[in-house]
Coordinates of N, CA and C in Angstrom, one line a residue:
M1 N 0.8 -1.2 0.0 CA 0.0 0.0 0.0 C 0.9 1.2 0.0
I2 N 0.5 2.2 -0.8 CA 1.2 3.5 -0.8 C 0.7 4.4 0.4
E3 N 1.7 4.9 1.1 CA 1.3 5.7 2.3 C 1.2 7.2 1.8
K4 N 0.4 7.9 2.6 CA 0.3 9.4 2.3 C 1.7 10.0 2.5
P5 N 2.0 10.9 1.6 CA 3.3 11.6 1.7 C 3.3 12.5 3.0
Q6 N 4.5 12.7 3.5 CA 4.6 13.5 4.7 C 4.7 15.0 4.3
K7 N 4.0 15.8 5.1 CA 4.0 17.2 4.9 C 5.5 17.7 4.8
G8 N 5.8 18.6 3.8 CA 7.1 19.1 3.6 C 7.9 18.3 2.5
T9 N 7.3 17.2 2.1 CA 8.0 16.4 1.0 C 7.3 16.7 -0.3
Y10 N 6.4 17.6 -0.3 CA 5.7 18.0 -1.6 C 5.4 19.5 -1.5
P11 N 5.1 20.2 -2.6 CA 4.8 21.6 -2.5 C 3.6 21.9 -1.7
E12 N 3.6 22.9 -0.9 CA 2.5 23.2 0.0 C 1.2 23.4 -0.7
Y13 N 1.2 23.8 -2.0 CA 0.0 24.1 -2.7 C -0.8 22.8 -2.8
F14 N -0.2 21.6 -2.9 CA -0.9 20.4 -3.0 C -1.5 19.8 -1.8
D15 N -1.2 20.4 -0.6 CA -1.6 19.9 0.7 C -3.2 19.9 0.7
R16 N -3.9 20.8 0.2 CA -5.3 20.8 0.3 C -5.9 19.6 -0.4
Y17 N -5.3 19.1 -1.5 CA -5.7 18.0 -2.2 C -5.4 16.7 -1.5
I18 N -4.1 16.6 -1.0 CA -3.7 15.4 -0.2 C -4.5 15.2 1.0
Q19 N -4.9 16.3 1.7 CA -5.7 16.2 2.9 C -7.1 15.7 2.6
L20 N -7.6 15.7 1.4 CA -8.9 15.2 1.0 C -9.0 13.7 1.1
V21 N -7.8 13.0 1.0 CA -7.7 11.6 1.1 C -7.5 11.1 2.5
S22 N -8.4 10.2 3.0 CA -8.3 9.8 4.3 C -7.1 8.9 4.5
D23 N -6.6 8.7 5.7 CA -5.3 8.0 5.9 C -5.5 6.5 5.6
D24 N -6.7 6.0 5.7 CA -6.9 4.5 5.5 C -7.3 4.2 4.0
T25 N -7.2 5.2 3.1 CA -7.6 4.9 1.7 C -6.5 4.2 1.0
N26 N -6.8 3.1 0.3 CA -5.9 2.4 -0.5 C -5.8 3.1 -1.8
V27 N -4.7 3.9 -2.0 CA -4.6 4.8 -3.1 C -4.6 4.0 -4.4
L28 N -4.0 2.9 -4.5 CA -3.9 2.1 -5.7 C -5.3 1.7 -6.2
T29 N -6.1 1.2 -5.2 CA -7.5 0.7 -5.5 C -8.3 1.9 -5.9
F30 N -8.2 3.1 -5.2 CA -8.9 4.3 -5.6 C -8.6 4.7 -7.0
L31 N -7.3 4.8 -7.3 CA -6.9 5.2 -8.7 C -7.4 4.3 -9.8
E32 N -7.4 2.9 -9.5 CA -7.9 2.0 -10.5 C -9.4 2.2 -10.7
N33 N -10.1 2.4 -9.6 CA -11.6 2.6 -9.8 C -11.8 4.0 -10.5
Q34 N -11.1 5.0 -10.1 CA -11.3 6.3 -10.7 C -10.9 6.2 -12.2
S35 N -9.9 5.4 -12.5 CA -9.5 5.3 -13.9 C -10.6 4.6 -14.8
D36 N -11.2 3.6 -14.2 CA -12.2 2.9 -14.9 C -13.4 3.8 -15.2
S37 N -13.8 4.6 -14.2 CA -14.9 5.6 -14.3 C -14.6 6.6 -15.4
F38 N -13.3 7.1 -15.3 CA -12.9 8.2 -16.2 C -12.9 7.7 -17.7
V39 N -12.4 6.5 -17.9 CA -12.4 5.9 -19.3 C -13.8 5.7 -19.8
K40 N -14.8 5.3 -19.0 CA -16.1 5.2 -19.4 C -16.7 6.5 -19.8
L41 N -16.4 7.6 -19.0 CA -16.9 8.9 -19.3 C -16.3 9.4 -20.6
L42 N -15.0 9.2 -20.8 CA -14.3 9.6 -22.0 C -14.9 8.9 -23.2
N43 N -15.1 7.6 -23.1 CA -15.7 6.9 -24.3 C -17.1 7.3 -24.6
S44 N -17.8 7.8 -23.7 CA -19.2 8.2 -23.9 C -19.3 9.6 -24.5
T45 N -18.2 10.4 -24.3 CA -18.3 11.8 -24.7 C -17.3 12.3 -25.7
V46 N -16.2 11.6 -25.8 CA -15.1 12.1 -26.7 C -15.6 12.3 -28.2
K47 N -16.4 11.4 -28.6 CA -16.9 11.5 -30.0 C -17.7 12.7 -30.3
Q48 N -18.3 13.3 -29.2 CA -19.2 14.5 -29.3 C -18.4 15.8 -29.3
I49 N -17.1 15.7 -28.9 CA -16.3 16.9 -28.7 C -15.7 17.3 -30.1
D50 N -15.9 18.6 -30.5 CA -15.3 19.0 -31.7 C -14.0 19.8 -31.4
D51 N -13.4 20.3 -32.5 CA -12.1 21.0 -32.4 C -12.3 22.5 -32.5
S52 N -13.5 23.0 -32.2 CA -13.7 24.5 -32.3 C -13.4 25.1 -31.0
T53 N -13.1 26.4 -31.1 CA -12.9 27.2 -29.9 C -13.9 28.4 -29.9
Y54 N -14.1 28.9 -28.7 CA -15.0 30.0 -28.6 C -14.4 31.3 -28.9
Q55 N -13.0 31.4 -29.0 CA -12.3 32.6 -29.4 C -11.0 32.1 -30.0
E56 N -10.4 33.0 -30.9 CA -9.1 32.7 -31.4 C -8.0 32.5 -30.4
N57 N -7.1 31.6 -30.6 CA -6.0 31.3 -29.7 C -6.4 30.8 -28.3
K58 N -7.6 30.2 -28.2 CA -8.0 29.6 -27.0 C -8.0 28.1 -27.2
W59 N -7.9 27.3 -26.1 CA -7.9 25.9 -26.2 C -9.2 25.3 -26.7
T60 N -9.0 24.2 -27.4 CA -10.2 23.5 -27.8 C -10.6 22.6 -26.7
P61 N -11.9 22.1 -26.7 CA -12.3 21.1 -25.7 C -11.4 19.9 -25.6
K62 N -10.9 19.4 -26.7 CA -10.0 18.3 -26.7 C -8.6 18.6 -26.1
E63 N -8.1 19.8 -26.3 CA -6.9 20.2 -25.6 C -7.1 20.3 -24.1
V64 N -8.2 20.9 -23.7 CA -8.5 21.0 -22.2 C -8.5 19.6 -21.6
L65 N -9.2 18.6 -22.3 CA -9.3 17.3 -21.9 C -7.9 16.6 -21.8
G66 N -7.1 16.9 -22.8 CA -5.7 16.3 -22.8 C -4.9 16.9 -21.6
H67 N -5.1 18.2 -21.3 CA -4.4 18.8 -20.2 C -4.8 18.1 -18.9
L68 N -6.1 17.9 -18.7 CA -6.6 17.2 -17.5 C -6.0 15.9 -17.4
V69 N -6.0 15.1 -18.5 CA -5.4 13.8 -18.4 C -4.0 13.8 -18.0
D70 N -3.2 14.7 -18.6 CA -1.8 14.9 -18.3 C -1.6 15.2 -16.8
A71 N -2.4 16.2 -16.3 CA -2.3 16.6 -14.9 C -2.6 15.4 -14.0
E72 N -3.6 14.6 -14.3 CA -3.9 13.5 -13.5 C -2.8 12.5 -13.5
R73 N -2.2 12.3 -14.6 CA -1.1 11.3 -14.7 C 0.1 11.8 -13.9
V74 N 0.4 13.1 -14.0 CA 1.5 13.6 -13.2 C 1.2 13.6 -11.7
L75 N 0.0 14.0 -11.3 CA -0.3 14.0 -9.9 C -0.4 12.6 -9.3
S76 N -0.7 11.6 -10.1 CA -0.7 10.2 -9.6 C 0.7 9.7 -9.2
F77 N 1.7 10.3 -9.8 CA 3.1 9.9 -9.4 C 3.5 10.5 -8.1

C-alpha cells in the first residue's frame, strides 16, 4: 500500500488535495476505480467533442481534456 506523503515532502500548494484523502484509503485501488470511471466517461463523450474554440487562440475542448489527463497522470506519481 502506498502511504500518504509527509508534509514538507511536496509543494504546500498540493496539501489541500492530499488532505482530502483519508489515511486509510488504499490509493492504488482508488486510482484503479477512478481510472475505470474516467475511461467510461471519455468513451461516452469524446466523439461528441469538436475542435472548435469560442475565441481565437483559446484551447479546444480536446486540448483541455488532454491537459486534464496529463495533470492526473503527473499527480498520480
